[in-house]
Short mmCIF file of C-alpha atoms (C1' of nucleotides) in Angstrom, two decimals:
data_model
loop_
_atom_site.label_atom_id
_atom_site.label_comp_id
_atom_site.label_asym_id
_atom_site.label_seq_id
_atom_site.Cartn_x
_atom_site.Cartn_y
_atom_site.Cartn_z
CA UNK I 849 0.00 0.00 0.00
CA UNK I 850 1.81 3.08 -1.18
CA UNK I 851 0.99 6.76 -0.91
CA UNK I 852 -0.78 6.73 -4.25
CA UNK I 853 -3.25 4.06 -3.19
CA UNK I 854 -3.79 5.69 0.17
CA UNK I 855 -4.62 9.01 -1.47
CA UNK I 856 -7.15 7.17 -3.58
CA UNK I 857 -8.49 5.56 -0.43
CA UNK I 858 -8.94 8.87 1.34
CA UNK I 859 -10.95 10.11 -1.61
CA UNK I 860 -13.50 7.33 -0.98
CA UNK I 861 -14.44 9.34 2.12
CA UNK I 862 -15.17 12.41 0.03
CA UNK I 863 -13.57 15.06 -2.15
CA UNK I 864 -10.39 16.56 -0.92
CA UNK I 865 -7.33 18.62 -1.80
CA UNK I 866 -3.70 17.56 -1.51
CA UNK I 867 -3.33 19.79 1.47
CA UNK I 868 -6.25 18.18 3.25
CA UNK I 869 -5.00 14.71 2.42
CA UNK I 870 -1.75 15.56 4.13
CA UNK I 871 -3.72 16.43 7.23
CA UNK I 872 -5.72 13.23 6.92
CA UNK I 873 -2.50 11.24 6.96
CA UNK I 874 -1.45 12.99 10.14
CA UNK I 875 -4.74 12.81 11.94
CA UNK I 876 -6.09 9.48 10.84
CA UNK I 877 -3.27 7.27 9.75
CA UNK I 878 -0.17 8.46 11.57
CA UNK I 879 0.00 5.17 13.47
CA UNK I 880 0.64 3.31 10.26
CA UNK I 881 1.82 5.79 7.72
CA UNK I 882 2.93 9.32 7.13
CA UNK I 883 3.34 11.15 3.92
CA UNK I 884 4.68 14.54 2.97
CA UNK I 885 3.70 16.88 0.16
CA UNK I 886 6.64 15.55 -1.81
CA UNK I 887 4.87 12.25 -2.23
CA UNK I 888 1.23 13.34 -2.08
CA UNK I 889 1.18 15.89 -4.89
CA UNK I 890 2.98 13.69 -7.40
CA UNK I 891 0.66 10.82 -6.42
CA UNK I 892 -2.42 12.90 -7.13
CA UNK I 893 -1.01 13.92 -10.49
CA UNK I 894 -0.38 10.31 -11.36
CA UNK I 895 -3.88 9.29 -10.29
CA UNK I 896 -5.28 12.05 -12.47
CA UNK I 897 -3.20 10.96 -15.45
CA UNK I 898 -4.52 7.44 -14.99
CA UNK I 899 -8.13 8.63 -14.83
CA UNK I 900 -8.67 7.36 -11.29
CA UNK I 901 -9.49 10.81 -9.95
CA UNK I 902 -11.00 13.99 -11.38
CA UNK I 903 -10.24 17.49 -10.29
CA UNK I 904 -11.91 20.85 -10.35
CA UNK I 905 -9.86 23.94 -9.74
CA UNK I 906 -11.24 26.57 -7.48
CA UNK I 907 -9.77 30.03 -7.90
CA UNK I 908 -8.87 31.82 -4.69
CA UNK I 909 -7.61 35.33 -4.16
CA UNK I 910 -3.93 35.54 -3.33
CA UNK I 911 -3.56 31.79 -3.01
CA UNK I 912 -2.74 29.12 -5.53
CA UNK I 913 -5.87 27.66 -7.07
CA UNK I 914 -7.32 25.03 -4.83
CA UNK I 915 -7.42 21.69 -6.61
CA UNK I 916 -10.26 19.61 -5.34
CA UNK I 917 -9.96 15.96 -6.26
CA UNK I 918 -12.75 13.43 -6.44
CA UNK I 919 -12.58 9.73 -7.14
CA UNK I 920 -13.97 8.42 -10.43
CA UNK I 921 -15.90 5.16 -10.83
CA UNK I 922 -12.73 3.61 -12.28
CA UNK I 923 -10.78 4.85 -9.30
CA UNK I 924 -13.29 3.40 -6.90
CA UNK I 925 -13.29 0.07 -8.70
CA UNK I 926 -9.51 0.04 -8.75
CA UNK I 927 -9.26 0.78 -5.05
CA UNK I 928 -11.85 -1.82 -4.12
CA UNK I 929 -10.06 -4.47 -6.09
CA UNK I 930 -6.79 -3.46 -4.53
CA UNK I 931 -8.12 -3.51 -1.02
CA UNK I 932 -9.63 -6.96 -1.42
CA UNK I 933 -6.33 -8.57 -2.22
CA UNK I 934 -4.68 -10.63 0.49
CA UNK I 935 -2.60 -8.11 2.40
CA UNK I 936 1.15 -8.48 2.64
CA UNK I 937 3.20 -8.89 5.78
CA UNK I 938 3.59 -6.39 8.58
CA UNK I 939 6.83 -4.54 9.03
CA UNK I 940 8.08 -3.15 12.26
CA UNK I 941 11.17 -0.97 12.28
CA UNK I 942 12.65 0.35 15.47
CA UNK I 943 15.95 2.13 15.51
CA UNK I 944 15.94 1.99 19.29
CA UNK I 945 15.50 -1.79 19.44
CA UNK I 946 17.96 -2.27 16.63
CA UNK I 947 20.48 -0.26 18.60
CA UNK I 948 19.90 -2.52 21.57
CA UNK I 949 20.94 -5.54 19.54
CA UNK I 950 24.40 -4.12 19.99
CA UNK I 951 24.22 -3.66 23.76
CA UNK I 952 27.55 -5.41 24.12
CA UNK I 953 29.15 -2.30 22.58
CA UNK I 954 27.27 0.24 24.64
CA UNK I 955 27.89 1.72 28.06
CA UNK I 956 25.30 0.53 30.54
CA UNK I 957 23.92 4.02 31.08
CA UNK I 958 23.23 4.42 27.43
CA UNK I 959 21.31 1.16 27.28
CA UNK I 960 19.21 2.35 30.22
CA UNK I 961 18.69 5.71 28.59
CA UNK I 962 17.49 4.12 25.37
CA UNK I 963 15.09 1.86 27.26
CA UNK I 964 13.77 4.85 29.20
CA UNK I 965 13.37 6.76 25.99
CA UNK I 966 11.37 3.97 24.39
CA UNK I 967 9.09 3.78 27.40
CA UNK I 968 8.64 7.54 27.53
CA UNK I 969 7.89 7.73 23.82
CA UNK I 970 5.37 4.91 24.02
CA UNK I 971 3.74 6.43 27.08
CA UNK I 972 3.33 9.75 25.36
CA UNK I 973 1.84 8.07 22.33
CA UNK I 974 -0.56 6.12 24.54
CA UNK I 975 -1.59 9.35 26.16
CA UNK I 976 -2.27 11.04 22.84
CA UNK I 977 -4.13 8.04 21.47
CA UNK I 978 -6.30 7.61 24.57
CA UNK I 979 -7.41 11.21 24.32
CA UNK I 980 -8.21 10.97 20.64
CA UNK I 981 -9.77 7.54 20.61
CA UNK I 982 -13.34 8.53 21.44
CA UNK I 983 -13.34 11.38 18.98
CA UNK I 984 -12.32 9.30 16.03
CA UNK I 985 -14.97 9.55 13.30
CA UNK I 986 -15.07 5.91 12.18
CA UNK I 987 -15.16 2.59 14.06
CA UNK I 988 -12.10 1.52 12.06
CA UNK I 989 -10.11 4.39 13.42
CA UNK I 990 -11.27 3.71 16.96
CA UNK I 991 -10.19 0.13 16.50
CA UNK I 992 -6.77 1.09 15.26
CA UNK I 993 -6.38 3.65 17.99
CA UNK I 994 -7.12 1.07 20.67
CA UNK I 995 -4.76 -1.32 18.97
CA UNK I 996 -1.98 1.23 19.18
CA UNK I 997 -2.62 1.70 22.89
CA UNK I 998 -2.79 -1.98 23.83
CA UNK I 999 0.28 -3.01 21.90
CA UNK I 1000 2.37 -0.22 23.42
CA UNK I 1001 1.14 -1.03 26.91
CA UNK I 1002 2.25 -4.62 26.42
CA UNK I 1003 5.59 -3.41 25.11
CA UNK I 1004 6.18 -1.20 28.15
CA UNK I 1005 5.30 -4.05 30.52
CA UNK I 1006 7.68 -6.35 28.74
CA UNK I 1007 10.51 -3.86 28.80
CA UNK I 1008 10.08 -3.14 32.50
CA UNK I 1009 10.11 -6.84 33.31
CA UNK I 1010 13.05 -7.77 31.12
CA UNK I 1011 15.31 -4.77 30.80
CA UNK I 1012 17.88 -6.33 33.09
CA UNK I 1013 18.68 -8.79 30.30
CA UNK I 1014 20.07 -5.93 28.27
CA UNK I 1015 21.47 -3.86 31.09
CA UNK I 1016 23.53 -6.75 32.37
CA UNK I 1017 25.29 -7.42 29.08
CA UNK I 1018 26.22 -3.79 28.43
CA UNK I 1019 29.63 -2.27 29.19
CA UNK I 1020 29.92 -1.80 32.96
CA UNK I 1021 31.07 1.81 32.84
CA UNK I 1022 31.33 4.50 30.19
CA UNK I 1023 34.85 3.45 29.16
CA UNK I 1024 34.93 3.59 25.39
CA UNK I 1025 35.91 0.60 23.31
CA UNK I 1026 38.65 2.50 21.54
CA UNK I 1027 41.25 1.06 23.91
CA UNK I 1028 40.01 -2.50 23.60
CA UNK I 1029 40.11 -2.89 19.84
CA UNK I 1030 42.34 -5.94 20.42
CA UNK L 502 19.84 2.56 10.63
CA UNK L 503 20.34 1.40 7.11
CA UNK L 504 21.68 -1.84 5.66
CA UNK L 505 25.19 -0.42 5.47
CA UNK L 506 25.35 0.31 9.17
CA UNK L 507 23.78 -3.01 10.04
CA UNK L 508 26.38 -4.86 7.99
CA UNK L 509 29.03 -2.98 9.91
CA UNK L 510 27.25 -3.92 13.12
CA UNK L 511 27.21 -7.62 12.27
CA UNK L 512 30.94 -7.47 11.68
CA UNK L 513 31.43 -6.43 15.31
CA UNK L 514 30.41 -10.01 16.15
CA UNK L 515 33.19 -11.40 13.96
CA UNK L 516 34.38 -11.74 10.38
CA UNK L 517 31.81 -12.67 7.83
CA UNK L 518 30.97 -12.85 4.15
CA UNK L 519 28.09 -11.16 2.37
CA UNK L 520 26.34 -14.46 2.11
CA UNK L 521 26.61 -15.08 5.83
CA UNK L 522 25.43 -11.58 6.62
CA UNK L 523 22.30 -12.26 4.60
CA UNK L 524 21.67 -15.28 6.79
CA UNK L 525 22.37 -13.23 9.90
CA UNK L 526 19.67 -10.78 8.85
CA UNK L 527 17.22 -13.64 8.49
CA UNK L 528 18.10 -15.49 11.64
CA UNK L 529 18.87 -12.70 14.04
CA UNK L 530 17.16 -9.55 12.89
CA UNK L 531 14.17 -10.62 10.85
CA UNK L 532 11.83 -9.15 13.47
CA UNK L 533 13.14 -5.69 12.71
CA UNK L 534 14.80 -5.78 9.36
CA UNK L 535 15.44 -7.83 6.31
CA UNK L 536 17.92 -7.29 3.57
CA UNK L 537 18.60 -8.96 0.25
CA UNK L 538 21.83 -9.44 -1.64
CA UNK L 539 20.94 -6.44 -3.73
CA UNK L 540 21.48 -4.16 -0.77
CA UNK L 541 24.10 -6.14 1.17
CA UNK L 542 26.78 -6.53 -1.49
CA UNK L 543 26.77 -2.88 -2.54
CA UNK L 544 26.85 -1.90 1.15
CA UNK L 545 29.93 -4.00 1.78
CA UNK L 546 31.64 -2.46 -1.23
CA UNK L 547 30.86 1.00 0.05
CA UNK L 548 32.15 0.16 3.51
CA UNK L 549 35.33 -1.14 1.96
CA UNK L 550 35.78 1.99 -0.12
CA UNK L 551 35.39 4.05 3.01
CA UNK L 552 37.98 2.00 4.90
CA UNK L 553 35.51 0.82 7.52
CA UNK L 554 36.02 -2.84 6.67
CA UNK L 555 38.87 -4.92 5.27
CA UNK L 556 38.55 -8.01 3.17
CA UNK L 557 40.57 -11.06 2.36
CA UNK L 558 39.63 -13.19 -0.58
CA UNK L 559 39.67 -16.93 -0.18
CA UNK L 560 39.90 -18.95 -3.37
CA UNK L 561 37.52 -21.87 -3.65
CA UNK L 562 37.25 -24.51 -6.32
CA UNK L 563 34.29 -24.08 -8.63
CA UNK L 564 32.82 -21.24 -6.62
CA UNK L 565 33.35 -17.51 -6.73
CA UNK L 566 36.12 -16.43 -4.36
CA UNK L 567 34.80 -16.07 -0.86
CA UNK L 568 35.21 -12.52 0.37
CA UNK L 569 35.64 -12.46 4.09
CA UNK L 570 35.11 -9.03 5.59
CA UNK L 571 36.39 -7.79 8.91
CA UNK L 572 35.78 -4.51 10.65
CA UNK L 573 38.66 -2.04 10.95
CA UNK L 574 39.34 0.13 14.02
CA UNK L 575 37.84 3.08 12.10
CA UNK L 576 34.79 1.00 11.31
CA UNK L 577 34.38 0.02 14.93
CA UNK L 578 34.74 3.61 16.08
CA UNK L 579 32.28 4.75 13.46
CA UNK L 580 29.71 2.16 14.45
CA UNK L 581 30.06 2.88 18.15
CA UNK L 582 29.55 6.56 17.59
CA UNK L 583 26.57 5.85 15.41
CA UNK L 584 24.95 3.49 17.87
CA UNK L 585 25.27 5.95 20.74
CA UNK L 586 23.20 8.59 19.04
CA UNK L 587 19.65 9.09 20.21
CA UNK L 588 17.63 6.63 18.15
CA UNK L 589 14.87 7.85 15.84
CA UNK L 590 11.21 6.95 16.01
CA UNK L 591 9.68 3.54 15.50
CA UNK L 592 7.71 2.76 12.39
CA UNK L 593 5.04 0.17 12.14
CA UNK L 594 3.57 -0.64 8.75
CA UNK L 595 0.75 -3.11 8.33
CA UNK L 596 -0.95 -3.57 5.03
CA UNK L 597 -3.61 -5.67 6.75
CA UNK L 598 -4.50 -2.97 9.27
CA UNK L 599 -4.29 -0.29 6.61
CA UNK L 600 -6.76 -2.29 4.55
CA UNK L 601 -9.08 -2.42 7.53
CA UNK L 602 -9.21 1.38 7.66
CA UNK L 603 -11.42 0.96 4.62
CA UNK L 604 -13.78 -1.60 6.13
CA UNK L 605 -16.73 0.47 4.94
CA UNK L 606 -15.83 -0.60 1.38
CA UNK L 607 -15.30 -4.25 2.13
CA UNK L 608 -17.68 -7.19 2.32
CA UNK L 609 -18.02 -8.40 5.87
CA UNK L 610 -16.49 -11.79 5.09
CA UNK L 611 -13.40 -10.19 3.76
CA UNK L 612 -12.94 -8.13 6.90
CA UNK L 613 -13.28 -11.31 8.94
CA UNK L 614 -10.83 -13.10 6.69
CA UNK L 615 -8.26 -10.37 7.05
CA UNK L 616 -8.64 -10.38 10.82
CA UNK L 617 -8.28 -14.17 10.88
CA UNK L 618 -5.24 -13.90 8.69
CA UNK L 619 -3.59 -11.38 10.98
CA UNK L 620 -4.24 -13.61 13.98
CA UNK L 621 -2.97 -16.72 12.20
CA UNK L 622 0.15 -14.94 11.01
CA UNK L 623 0.89 -13.57 14.46
CA UNK L 624 0.26 -16.96 16.04
CA UNK L 625 2.65 -18.64 13.67
CA UNK L 626 5.27 -16.01 14.36
CA UNK L 627 4.79 -16.45 18.11
CA UNK L 628 5.25 -20.17 17.68
CA UNK L 629 8.48 -19.75 15.73
CA UNK L 630 9.82 -17.16 18.15
CA UNK L 631 8.99 -19.22 21.24
CA UNK L 632 10.90 -22.18 19.86
CA UNK L 633 13.92 -20.08 18.95
CA UNK L 634 14.01 -17.86 21.98
CA UNK L 635 16.06 -20.10 24.24
CA UNK L 636 18.56 -20.90 21.54
CA UNK L 637 19.37 -17.30 20.74
CA UNK L 638 23.08 -16.68 21.28
CA UNK L 639 22.93 -13.27 22.96
CA UNK L 640 20.75 -11.82 25.73
CA UNK L 641 19.83 -8.99 23.37
CA UNK L 642 18.35 -11.42 20.92
CA UNK L 643 16.46 -13.25 23.65
CA UNK L 644 15.08 -9.92 24.75
CA UNK L 645 13.95 -8.99 21.29
CA UNK L 646 12.50 -12.42 20.72
CA UNK L 647 10.43 -12.18 23.88
CA UNK L 648 9.37 -8.70 22.88
CA UNK L 649 8.08 -10.01 19.57
CA UNK L 650 6.07 -12.68 21.36
CA UNK L 651 4.52 -10.43 24.00
CA UNK L 652 3.53 -7.69 21.61
CA UNK L 653 1.87 -10.12 19.23
CA UNK L 654 0.02 -11.83 22.05
CA UNK L 655 -1.36 -8.49 23.12
CA UNK L 656 -2.34 -7.73 19.53
CA UNK L 657 -4.22 -11.01 19.18
CA UNK L 658 -6.09 -10.42 22.45
CA UNK L 659 -7.07 -6.96 21.34
CA UNK L 660 -8.27 -8.14 17.96
CA UNK L 661 -10.36 -10.92 19.46
CA UNK L 662 -11.98 -8.53 21.90
CA UNK L 663 -12.67 -5.75 19.43
CA UNK L 664 -13.09 -7.25 15.99
CA UNK L 665 -16.82 -6.67 16.10
CA UNK L 666 -16.12 -2.94 15.73
CA UNK L 667 -14.81 -3.58 12.25
CA UNK L 668 -17.11 -6.40 11.29
CA UNK L 669 -20.19 -4.35 12.07
CA UNK L 670 -19.25 -1.46 9.81
CA UNK L 671 -18.39 -3.63 6.81
CA UNK L 672 -20.73 -4.27 3.89
CA UNK L 673 -23.40 -6.71 5.02
CA UNK L 674 -23.07 -9.14 2.14
CA UNK L 675 -20.65 -9.70 -0.70
CA UNK L 676 -22.54 -7.36 -3.06
CA UNK L 677 -19.88 -5.37 -4.84
CA UNK L 678 -19.91 -1.58 -4.74
CA UNK L 679 -19.89 -1.31 -8.51
CA UNK L 680 -23.65 -0.87 -8.53
CA UNK L 681 -23.66 1.70 -5.77
CA UNK L 682 -21.25 4.21 -7.21
CA UNK L 683 -24.04 6.79 -6.81
"C1'" DC P 815 16.62 -34.62 -12.69
"C1'" DT P 816 15.20 -31.30 -9.48
"C1'" DG P 817 15.63 -28.48 -5.84
"C1'" DT P 818 18.47 -26.50 -2.20
"C1'" DG P 819 22.62 -24.45 -0.62
"C1'" DC P 820 26.79 -22.12 -1.52
"C1'" DA P 821 28.65 -17.69 -3.50
"C1'" DT P 822 28.98 -13.55 -6.07
"C1'" DG P 823 27.17 -9.56 -8.08
"C1'" DT P 824 24.60 -5.66 -11.47
"C1'" DA P 825 20.87 -2.76 -13.34
"C1'" DA P 826 16.57 -0.89 -13.39
"C1'" DA P 827 12.67 0.41 -11.19
"C1'" DT P 828 10.17 2.03 -7.33
"C1'" DC P 829 9.51 4.64 -3.51
"C1'" DG P 830 9.92 8.06 -0.20
"C1'" DT P 831 12.32 11.98 2.31
"C1'" DT P 832 14.23 16.42 2.45
"C1'" DA P 833 15.17 20.73 0.99
"C1'" DC P 834 13.87 24.31 -1.73
"C1'" DA P 835 10.58 27.89 -3.82
"C1'" DT P 836 6.50 31.13 -3.43
"C1'" DG P 837 3.26 34.06 -1.07
"C1'" DA P 838 -0.99 36.00 1.34
"C1'" DT P 839 -3.64 35.95 5.85
"C1'" DT P 840 -4.49 35.78 10.68
"C1'" DG P 841 -3.60 35.77 15.50
"C1'" DC P 842 -0.35 36.64 19.35
"C1'" DG N 1415 7.30 41.35 13.81
"C1'" DC N 1416 6.88 36.28 13.98
"C1'" DA N 1417 4.80 31.96 13.71
"C1'" DA N 1418 1.21 29.27 11.97
"C1'" DT N 1419 -2.14 28.06 8.48
"C1'" DC N 1420 -3.49 27.79 3.89
"C1'" DA N 1421 -1.94 26.10 -0.76
"C1'" DT N 1422 0.86 24.47 -4.46
"C1'" DG N 1423 4.66 22.15 -6.26
"C1'" DT N 1424 9.85 20.48 -8.04
"C1'" DA N 1425 14.45 18.43 -7.77
"C1'" DA N 1426 17.87 15.90 -5.74
"C1'" DC N 1427 19.02 12.40 -3.10
"C1'" DG N 1428 18.89 8.12 -0.62
"C1'" DA N 1429 17.34 3.55 0.06
"C1'" DT N 1430 15.48 -0.67 -1.05
"C1'" DT N 1431 13.27 -4.22 -3.96
"C1'" DT N 1432 13.22 -7.08 -7.85
"C1'" DA N 1433 14.76 -9.22 -11.65
"C1'" DC N 1434 18.51 -10.82 -13.96
"C1'" DA N 1435 23.10 -13.41 -14.54
"C1'" DT N 1436 26.35 -17.36 -13.37
"C1'" DG N 1437 27.56 -21.98 -11.88
"C1'" DC N 1438 29.05 -26.12 -9.05
"C1'" DA N 1439 27.86 -29.73 -5.39
"C1'" DC N 1440 24.95 -32.71 -3.22
"C1'" DA N 1441 20.78 -35.04 -1.63
"C1'" DG N 1442 16.48 -37.18 -2.59
#
DNA sequence: CTGTGCATGTAAATCGTTACATGATTGC
DNA sequence: GCAATCATGTAACGATTTACATGCACAG
């Protein structure tokens, strides 16, 4: 599922501009995806070229014309076909956890700091999600929101219960490796 | 953390060839990252150019020469500096969950199928991880392995308890939208 | 005789991020 | 006066995926 398809998907909810789609990514999909103008505008152009969306330009004073996109029947059919395919695998990327795979190279304090940072980041996200959850416009978004909370809560519990595994294999003090290169 | 840095990181565990590094990605880091030859071999070449790794070529009969890479002191220093930076944010991408954001377009059975598929996939992963966990060579890997299990267990629980939210907003029968384009 | 493992790579395509470029309006 | 919001985009870069290309050994 790339930015192009997701833009098409957002247009199934109603007409929209590139600018608004950017906001939709932030407000509705930021748990799973984020996109910048640099990918959204070219995507919309491509969708238009392919006849999957239409646009009407609305003149505005002192602003660039607003380009309001709407999905065409072909676009809708295309998206529905796409979304009924068997979905691919999940991907989870964490620079923090990846870093911790190399705990043997890190001073103990740094390992603890990274673990604390992960927990703090997750806690903040949980906080934001909990606040938003009830206000989400669709059941799907509520579901995803709750998912984000529960998974992070489990992650925090796990980290608190098992962090000693990492902290005990880290470098005992902040002595750098540069002297121990062998 | 890109493939180049991860290759460098693997070499802190000991000398290795590109082929072996590919296996290391699969066996040790597949929860967080996966890389193919198409990114590993060019990465190793770049690292060599930059003087961060050395290589010795071992002739073999009827096979391409084996290129055994080892990390240089500069490479080690570079990696340690890199790994002590404050890590960036996590990213979680799920095509299945993204699909479910569009439940309003999907026949109910398909929503259920996708949910069942997510659960089955997670369960299989949990099974594989649980078996491997004890055999993992480093505490870091055990930690990560356990993390993968716990988080997926929480996800499955959440899905089972809340799937009705999605199933009730899906299309009641398998009637396609093509007639209801408005 | 077929598939798996060993062992290397290149080239093209796809995809996304980041930085740049423009410019008025509104609220603090 | 400064930041934020509205509103559009392009260009360069970076990263990864995928398909291609080669070829022996060994097990079933």
